[in-house]
PDB file of C-alpha atoms and ligand atoms in Angstrom:
ATOM      1  CA  MET A 264       0.000   0.000   0.000  1.00 56.00           C
ATOM      2  CA  PRO A 265       1.609   3.342  -1.026  1.00 61.00           C
ATOM      3  CA  ILE A 266       1.917   5.944   1.700  1.00 66.00           C
ATOM      4  CA  MET A 267      -0.218   9.020   1.105  1.00 79.00           C
ATOM      5  CA  SER A 268       0.963  12.403   2.211  1.00 88.00           C
ATOM      6  CA  GLN A 269      -0.779  15.709   1.953  1.00 91.00           C
ATOM      7  CA  LYS A 270       0.173  19.312   2.408  1.00 93.00           C
ATOM      8  CA  VAL A 271      -1.990  22.359   2.758  1.00 96.00           C
ATOM      9  CA  LEU A 272      -2.029  24.450  -0.404  1.00 96.00           C
ATOM     10  CA  LEU A 273      -4.437  27.097   0.828  1.00 97.00           C
ATOM     11  CA  SER A 274      -5.877  27.763   4.269  1.00 98.00           C
ATOM     12  CA  SER A 275      -9.377  28.972   4.966  1.00 98.00           C
ATOM     13  CA  LYS A 276      -8.097  32.534   5.383  1.00 98.00           C
ATOM     14  CA  GLU A 277      -6.271  32.452   2.054  1.00 98.00           C
ATOM     15  CA  ILE A 278      -9.303  30.940   0.309  1.00 98.00           C
ATOM     16  CA  ASN A 279     -11.469  33.714   1.708  1.00 98.00           C
ATOM     17  CA  ILE A 280      -9.138  36.423   0.380  1.00 98.00           C
ATOM     18  CA  ILE A 281      -8.991  34.765  -3.042  1.00 98.00           C
ATOM     19  CA  LEU A 282     -12.789  34.397  -3.197  1.00 98.00           C
ATOM     20  CA  HIS A 283     -13.169  38.117  -2.551  1.00 98.00           C
ATOM     21  CA  ARG A 284     -10.641  38.973  -5.239  1.00 98.00           C
ATOM     22  CA  LEU A 285     -12.384  36.721  -7.750  1.00 98.00           C
ATOM     23  CA  ALA A 286     -15.759  38.260  -6.866  1.00 98.00           C
ATOM     24  CA  CYS A 287     -14.282  41.735  -7.439  1.00 98.00           C
ATOM     25  CA  GLN A 288     -12.803  40.713 -10.778  1.00 98.00           C
ATOM     26  CA  LEU A 289     -16.187  39.375 -11.871  1.00 98.00           C
ATOM     27  CA  LEU A 290     -17.838  42.565 -10.687  1.00 98.00           C
ATOM     28  CA  GLU A 291     -15.353  44.722 -12.563  1.00 98.00           C
ATOM     29  CA  ASN A 292     -16.120  42.921 -15.827  1.00 98.00           C
ATOM     30  CA  HIS A 293     -19.827  42.256 -15.408  1.00 97.00           C
ATOM     31  CA  LEU A 294     -21.049  45.148 -13.224  1.00 94.00           C
ATOM     32  CA  SER A 295     -24.804  44.617 -12.837  1.00 91.00           C
ATOM     33  CA  PHE A 296     -24.765  40.940 -13.909  1.00 96.00           C
ATOM     34  CA  GLU A 297     -27.870  41.755 -15.946  1.00 96.00           C
ATOM     35  CA  ASN A 298     -26.573  39.966 -19.041  1.00 97.00           C
ATOM     36  CA  THR A 299     -24.347  37.522 -17.224  1.00 98.00           C
ATOM     37  CA  VAL A 300     -25.007  34.029 -15.963  1.00 98.00           C
ATOM     38  CA  LEU A 301     -22.813  32.034 -13.603  1.00 98.00           C
ATOM     39  CA  ILE A 302     -22.676  28.278 -14.119  1.00 98.00           C
ATOM     40  CA  GLY A 303     -21.057  26.017 -11.548  1.00 98.00           C
ATOM     41  CA  ILE A 304     -19.841  22.733 -12.945  1.00 97.00           C
ATOM     42  CA  GLN A 305     -21.138  19.781 -10.977  1.00 96.00           C
ATOM     43  CA  PRO A 306     -20.276  18.435  -8.603  1.00 94.00           C
ATOM     44  CA  ARG A 307     -17.596  20.604  -6.998  1.00 95.00           C
ATOM     45  CA  GLY A 308     -17.773  23.793  -9.026  1.00 97.00           C
ATOM     46  CA  LYS A 309     -21.201  24.287  -7.477  1.00 97.00           C
ATOM     47  CA  PHE A 310     -19.790  25.225  -4.076  1.00 98.00           C
ATOM     48  CA  LEU A 311     -17.435  27.796  -5.581  1.00 98.00           C
ATOM     49  CA  ALA A 312     -20.198  29.316  -7.717  1.00 98.00           C
ATOM     50  CA  GLN A 313     -22.505  29.525  -4.684  1.00 98.00           C
ATOM     51  CA  ARG A 314     -19.798  31.166  -2.575  1.00 98.00           C
ATOM     52  CA  LEU A 315     -18.999  33.789  -5.201  1.00 98.00           C
ATOM     53  CA  THR A 316     -22.688  34.524  -5.664  1.00 98.00           C
ATOM     54  CA  LYS A 317     -23.117  34.953  -1.915  1.00 98.00           C
ATOM     55  CA  ILE A 318     -20.199  37.394  -1.708  1.00 98.00           C
ATOM     56  CA  LEU A 319     -21.449  39.367  -4.716  1.00 98.00           C
ATOM     57  CA  LYS A 320     -24.943  39.644  -3.268  1.00 98.00           C
ATOM     58  CA  GLU A 321     -24.195  40.174   0.389  1.00 98.00           C
ATOM     59  CA  GLU A 322     -20.976  42.155   0.300  1.00 97.00           C
ATOM     60  CA  TYR A 323     -21.089  43.917  -3.055  1.00 97.00           C
ATOM     61  CA  LYS A 324     -24.864  44.371  -3.163  1.00 96.00           C
ATOM     62  CA  VAL A 325     -25.502  42.857  -6.562  1.00 97.00           C
ATOM     63  CA  ASN A 326     -29.293  42.481  -6.633  1.00 94.00           C
ATOM     64  CA  GLN A 327     -29.923  39.652  -8.956  1.00 94.00           C
ATOM     65  CA  ILE A 328     -27.555  36.958 -10.199  1.00 97.00           C
ATOM     66  CA  ASN A 329     -28.491  34.096 -12.478  1.00 97.00           C
ATOM     67  CA  LEU A 330     -26.797  31.056 -11.000  1.00 98.00           C
ATOM     68  CA  GLY A 331     -27.047  27.599 -12.521  1.00 97.00           C
ATOM     69  CA  PHE A 332     -25.368  24.214 -12.212  1.00 97.00           C
ATOM     70  CA  LEU A 333     -24.258  22.019 -15.058  1.00 97.00           C
ATOM     71  CA  ASP A 334     -23.761  18.269 -14.963  1.00 95.00           C
ATOM     72  CA  ILE A 335     -21.156  17.157 -17.485  1.00 95.00           C
ATOM     73  CA  THR A 336     -20.969  13.439 -16.666  1.00 90.00           C
ATOM     74  CA  PHE A 337     -22.254  12.143 -19.971  1.00 87.00           C
ATOM     75  CA  TYR A 338     -20.401  14.705 -22.062  1.00 89.00           C
ATOM     76  CA  ARG A 339     -16.934  13.632 -20.977  1.00 83.00           C
ATOM     77  CA  ASP A 340     -14.719  12.235 -23.723  1.00 78.00           C
ATOM     78  CA  ASP A 341     -12.746  10.054 -21.362  1.00 68.00           C
ATOM     79  CA  PHE A 342     -15.363   9.004 -18.780  1.00 59.00           C
ATOM     80  CA  ARG A 343     -12.300   9.109 -16.543  1.00 56.00           C
ATOM     81  CA  ARG A 344     -11.360   5.941 -18.422  1.00 55.00           C
ATOM     82  CA  GLY A 345     -13.434   3.822 -16.067  1.00 56.00           C
ATOM     83  CA  GLU A 346     -11.358   4.939 -13.138  1.00 57.00           C
ATOM     84  CA  LYS A 347     -14.427   5.682 -11.106  1.00 56.00           C
ATOM     85  CA  THR A 348     -18.100   4.994 -11.176  1.00 56.00           C
ATOM     86  CA  LEU A 349     -20.140   7.571 -12.998  1.00 58.00           C
ATOM     87  CA  GLU A 350     -22.696   9.275 -10.879  1.00 63.00           C
ATOM     88  CA  ALA A 351     -24.718  11.895 -12.667  1.00 65.00           C
ATOM     89  CA  THR A 352     -25.308  15.040 -10.667  1.00 78.00           C
ATOM     90  CA  LYS A 353     -28.039  17.536 -11.371  1.00 92.00           C
ATOM     91  CA  THR A 354     -28.224  20.209 -14.025  1.00 93.00           C
ATOM     92  CA  LYS A 355     -30.239  23.211 -12.932  1.00 94.00           C
ATOM     93  CA  ILE A 356     -30.349  26.098 -15.364  1.00 95.00           C
ATOM     94  CA  ASP A 357     -33.703  27.838 -15.132  1.00 92.00           C
ATOM     95  CA  PHE A 358     -32.916  30.892 -17.264  1.00 91.00           C
ATOM     96  CA  LEU A 359     -31.942  31.535 -20.865  1.00 91.00           C
ATOM     97  CA  ILE A 360     -28.298  31.620 -21.835  1.00 96.00           C
ATOM     98  CA  GLU A 361     -28.987  32.824 -25.390  1.00 96.00           C
ATOM     99  CA  ASP A 362     -26.880  35.954 -26.024  1.00 97.00           C
ATOM    100  CA  LYS A 363     -25.701  36.016 -22.406  1.00 97.00           C
ATOM    101  CA  ASN A 364     -22.188  36.295 -21.038  1.00 98.00           C
ATOM    102  CA  VAL A 365     -21.649  32.906 -19.460  1.00 98.00           C
ATOM    103  CA  VAL A 366     -19.051  32.356 -16.755  1.00 98.00           C
ATOM    104  CA  LEU A 367     -18.223  28.683 -16.218  1.00 98.00           C
ATOM    105  CA  ILE A 368     -16.988  28.010 -12.706  1.00 98.00           C
ATOM    106  CA  ASP A 369     -15.025  25.023 -11.456  1.00 98.00           C
ATOM    107  CA  ASP A 370     -12.765  24.366  -8.503  1.00 98.00           C
ATOM    108  CA  VAL A 371      -9.797  22.844 -10.353  1.00 98.00           C
ATOM    109  CA  LEU A 372      -8.596  23.184 -13.934  1.00 97.00           C
ATOM    110  CA  TYR A 373      -6.327  20.306 -14.815  1.00 96.00           C
ATOM    111  CA  THR A 374      -6.382  18.636 -18.267  1.00 95.00           C
ATOM    112  CA  GLY A 375      -9.230  20.879 -19.440  1.00 97.00           C
ATOM    113  CA  ARG A 376     -11.409  17.905 -20.351  1.00 96.00           C
ATOM    114  CA  SER A 377     -14.139  18.838 -17.875  1.00 97.00           C
ATOM    115  CA  ILE A 378     -14.397  22.308 -19.372  1.00 98.00           C
ATOM    116  CA  ASN A 379     -14.425  20.858 -22.854  1.00 97.00           C
ATOM    117  CA  ALA A 380     -17.325  18.647 -21.780  1.00 97.00           C
ATOM    118  CA  ALA A 381     -19.044  21.647 -20.179  1.00 98.00           C
ATOM    119  CA  LEU A 382     -18.815  23.612 -23.423  1.00 97.00           C
ATOM    120  CA  THR A 383     -20.441  20.711 -25.273  1.00 96.00           C
ATOM    121  CA  ALA A 384     -23.151  20.305 -22.625  1.00 95.00           C
ATOM    122  CA  LEU A 385     -23.852  24.029 -22.725  1.00 96.00           C
ATOM    123  CA  GLN A 386     -24.752  23.873 -26.409  1.00 93.00           C
ATOM    124  CA  SER A 387     -28.115  22.319 -25.592  1.00 92.00           C
ATOM    125  CA  PHE A 388     -29.073  25.485 -23.746  1.00 95.00           C
ATOM    126  CA  GLY A 389     -28.580  27.958 -26.582  1.00 95.00           C
ATOM    127  CA  ARG A 390     -25.891  30.187 -28.013  1.00 96.00           C
ATOM    128  CA  PRO A 391     -24.230  32.424 -25.433  1.00 98.00           C
ATOM    129  CA  LYS A 392     -22.690  35.751 -26.448  1.00 98.00           C
ATOM    130  CA  ASP A 393     -19.420  34.604 -24.945  1.00 98.00           C
ATOM    131  CA  VAL A 394     -18.113  32.133 -22.421  1.00 98.00           C
ATOM    132  CA  GLU A 395     -15.472  32.797 -19.778  1.00 98.00           C
ATOM    133  CA  LEU A 396     -13.852  30.413 -17.331  1.00 98.00           C
ATOM    134  CA  LEU A 397     -13.155  30.898 -13.649  1.00 98.00           C
ATOM    135  CA  CYS A 398     -11.246  28.344 -11.597  1.00 98.00           C
ATOM    136  CA  LEU A 399      -9.947  28.387  -8.060  1.00 98.00           C
ATOM    137  CA  ILE A 400      -6.893  26.234  -8.743  1.00 98.00           C
ATOM    138  CA  ASP A 401      -5.150  26.225 -12.095  1.00 97.00           C
ATOM    139  CA  ARG A 402      -2.772  23.274 -12.423  1.00 96.00           C
ATOM    140  CA  ARG A 403      -0.092  24.681 -14.675  1.00 92.00           C
ATOM    141  CA  PHE A 404       1.491  22.619 -17.478  1.00 88.00           C
ATOM    142  CA  SER A 405      -1.192  19.925 -17.237  1.00 90.00           C
ATOM    143  CA  ARG A 406      -3.489  20.819 -20.095  1.00 95.00           C
ATOM    144  CA  HIS A 407      -4.511  18.344 -22.784  1.00 95.00           C
ATOM    145  CA  LEU A 408      -6.567  20.975 -24.580  1.00 96.00           C
ATOM    146  CA  PRO A 409      -6.155  24.666 -25.478  1.00 97.00           C
ATOM    147  CA  ILE A 410      -8.269  25.886 -22.532  1.00 97.00           C
ATOM    148  CA  GLN A 411      -7.191  28.642 -20.137  1.00 97.00           C
ATOM    149  CA  PRO A 412      -9.013  30.445 -17.347  1.00 98.00           C
ATOM    150  CA  ASN A 413     -10.075  34.094 -17.567  1.00 98.00           C
ATOM    151  CA  TYR A 414     -10.063  34.271 -13.772  1.00 98.00           C
ATOM    152  CA  ARG A 415      -7.878  32.110 -11.571  1.00 98.00           C
ATOM    153  CA  GLY A 416      -7.491  31.860  -7.834  1.00 98.00           C
ATOM    154  CA  ARG A 417      -4.039  30.307  -7.607  1.00 97.00           C
ATOM    155  CA  GLN A 418      -1.771  28.661 -10.107  1.00 96.00           C
ATOM    156  CA  VAL A 419       0.000  25.543  -8.848  1.00 95.00           C
ATOM    157  CA  ASP A 420       2.625  23.219 -10.216  1.00 91.00           C
ATOM    158  CA  ALA A 421       1.420  19.759  -9.359  1.00 81.00           C
ATOM    159  CA  ILE A 422       2.832  16.601 -10.836  1.00 83.00           C
ATOM    160  CA  ASN A 423       0.564  13.919 -12.241  1.00 81.00           C
ATOM    161  CA  ASP A 424       0.754  11.723  -9.166  1.00 86.00           C
ATOM    162  CA  GLU A 425      -0.546  14.540  -7.041  1.00 91.00           C
ATOM    163  CA  LYS A 426      -4.171  15.460  -6.564  1.00 93.00           C
ATOM    164  CA  VAL A 427      -5.584  18.811  -5.575  1.00 95.00           C
ATOM    165  CA  LYS A 428      -8.390  18.362  -3.056  1.00 96.00           C
ATOM    166  CA  VAL A 429     -10.657  21.341  -2.527  1.00 97.00           C
ATOM    167  CA  MET A 430     -12.781  21.103   0.617  1.00 97.00           C
ATOM    168  CA  TRP A 431     -15.686  23.393   1.447  1.00 98.00           C
ATOM    169  CA  GLU A 432     -17.049  24.127   4.874  1.00 97.00           C
ATOM    170  CA  GLU A 433     -20.663  23.434   3.852  1.00 96.00           C
ATOM    171  CA  ASN A 434     -19.761  20.037   2.422  1.00 95.00           C
ATOM    172  CA  ASP A 435     -16.559  18.902   4.070  1.00 96.00           C
ATOM    173  CA  GLY A 436     -16.622  20.803   7.371  1.00 97.00           C
ATOM    174  CA  GLU A 437     -13.776  23.187   6.542  1.00 97.00           C
ATOM    175  CA  ASP A 438     -12.513  25.432   3.744  1.00 98.00           C
ATOM    176  CA  ILE A 439      -9.087  24.047   2.924  1.00 98.00           C
ATOM    177  CA  ILE A 440      -7.146  22.937  -0.140  1.00 97.00           C
ATOM    178  CA  TYR A 441      -4.707  20.052   0.004  1.00 96.00           C
ATOM    179  CA  LEU A 442      -2.117  18.765  -2.388  1.00 95.00           C
ATOM    180  CA  VAL A 443      -2.224  15.015  -1.921  1.00 94.00           C
ATOM    181  CA  ASN A 444       0.589  12.745  -2.963  1.00 89.00           C
ATOM    182  CA  ARG A 445      -0.853   9.418  -4.060  1.00 76.00           C
TER     183      ARG A 445
HETATM  184  O1  LIG B 235      -9.443  19.622 -16.155  1.00 53.18           O
HETATM  185  P1  LIG B 235      -9.814  18.226 -15.741  1.00 53.18           P
HETATM  186  O2  LIG B 235      -8.714  17.233 -15.979  1.00 53.18           O
HETATM  187  O3  LIG B 235     -11.103  17.787 -16.341  1.00 53.18           O
HETATM  188  O4  LIG B 235      -9.962  18.221 -14.178  1.00 53.18           O
HETATM  189  C1  LIG B 235     -10.773  19.128 -13.495  1.00 53.18           C
HETATM  190  C2  LIG B 235     -11.845  18.431 -12.745  1.00 53.18           C
HETATM  191  O5  LIG B 235     -11.276  17.494 -11.832  1.00 53.18           O
HETATM  192  C3  LIG B 235     -11.933  17.583 -10.591  1.00 53.18           C
HETATM  193  O6  LIG B 235     -13.026  16.758 -10.644  1.00 53.18           O
HETATM  194  P2  LIG B 235     -12.943  15.221 -10.267  1.00 53.18           P
HETATM  195  O7  LIG B 235     -12.783  15.100  -8.815  1.00 53.18           O
HETATM  196  O8  LIG B 235     -14.090  14.560 -10.916  1.00 53.18           O
HETATM  197  O9  LIG B 235     -11.656  14.726 -10.979  1.00 53.18           O
HETATM  198  P3  LIG B 235     -10.737  13.617 -10.440  1.00 53.18           P
HETATM  199  O10 LIG B 235     -11.503  12.368 -10.575  1.00 53.18           O
HETATM  200  O11 LIG B 235      -9.520  13.702 -11.309  1.00 53.18           O
HETATM  201  O12 LIG B 235     -10.445  13.979  -9.033  1.00 53.18           O
HETATM  202  C4  LIG B 235     -12.374  19.019 -10.507  1.00 53.18           C
HETATM  203  O13 LIG B 235     -13.488  19.175  -9.674  1.00 53.18           O
HETATM  204  C5  LIG B 235     -12.647  19.428 -11.928  1.00 53.18           C
HETATM  205  O14 LIG B 235     -14.013  19.314 -12.234  1.00 53.18           O
END
């Protein structure tokens, strides 16, 4: 059995600062959010999208934000190569994305295959004006596809054997990000 070790990449305090910066960057580019929709990629992009929405509403007084969640399970081109059981999560997009500025939100950007799948899945909902990408952790030098974030929390150099684990207080009991050595 290989020994697993993990180190803290970001503490709760650091995550909080980064979330506020990302919210401000979104605000700077989208102002009223009238023509913007935020889409959290299921399962774990949902928590990040909800957090950013909360900050924008409660701390920056944005009145109305269209927030949706997108399940990409059946749009993946690799199906994680059978490495884990597929469990479809829920898509919830109860607004139009036609001609809107869409911001896709996910916790980690690694190979880019999840975002590729999200772009395909999104097509069933209409033709957005443009699509941006926000991720909390950008794993540098790991891309299989020409996909880059417009907004990034922190860029990390992680080797393939390592996994970035993003934990959220509402789901995992604590906001913390680990780099796990498998
Ligand atoms: O850019 P990609 O290579 O698609 O990786 C990014 C995705 O990986 C993680 O999900 P998940 O936990 O499903 O991936 P994992 O099985 O590799 O941990 C993360 O939540 C992203 O959605």
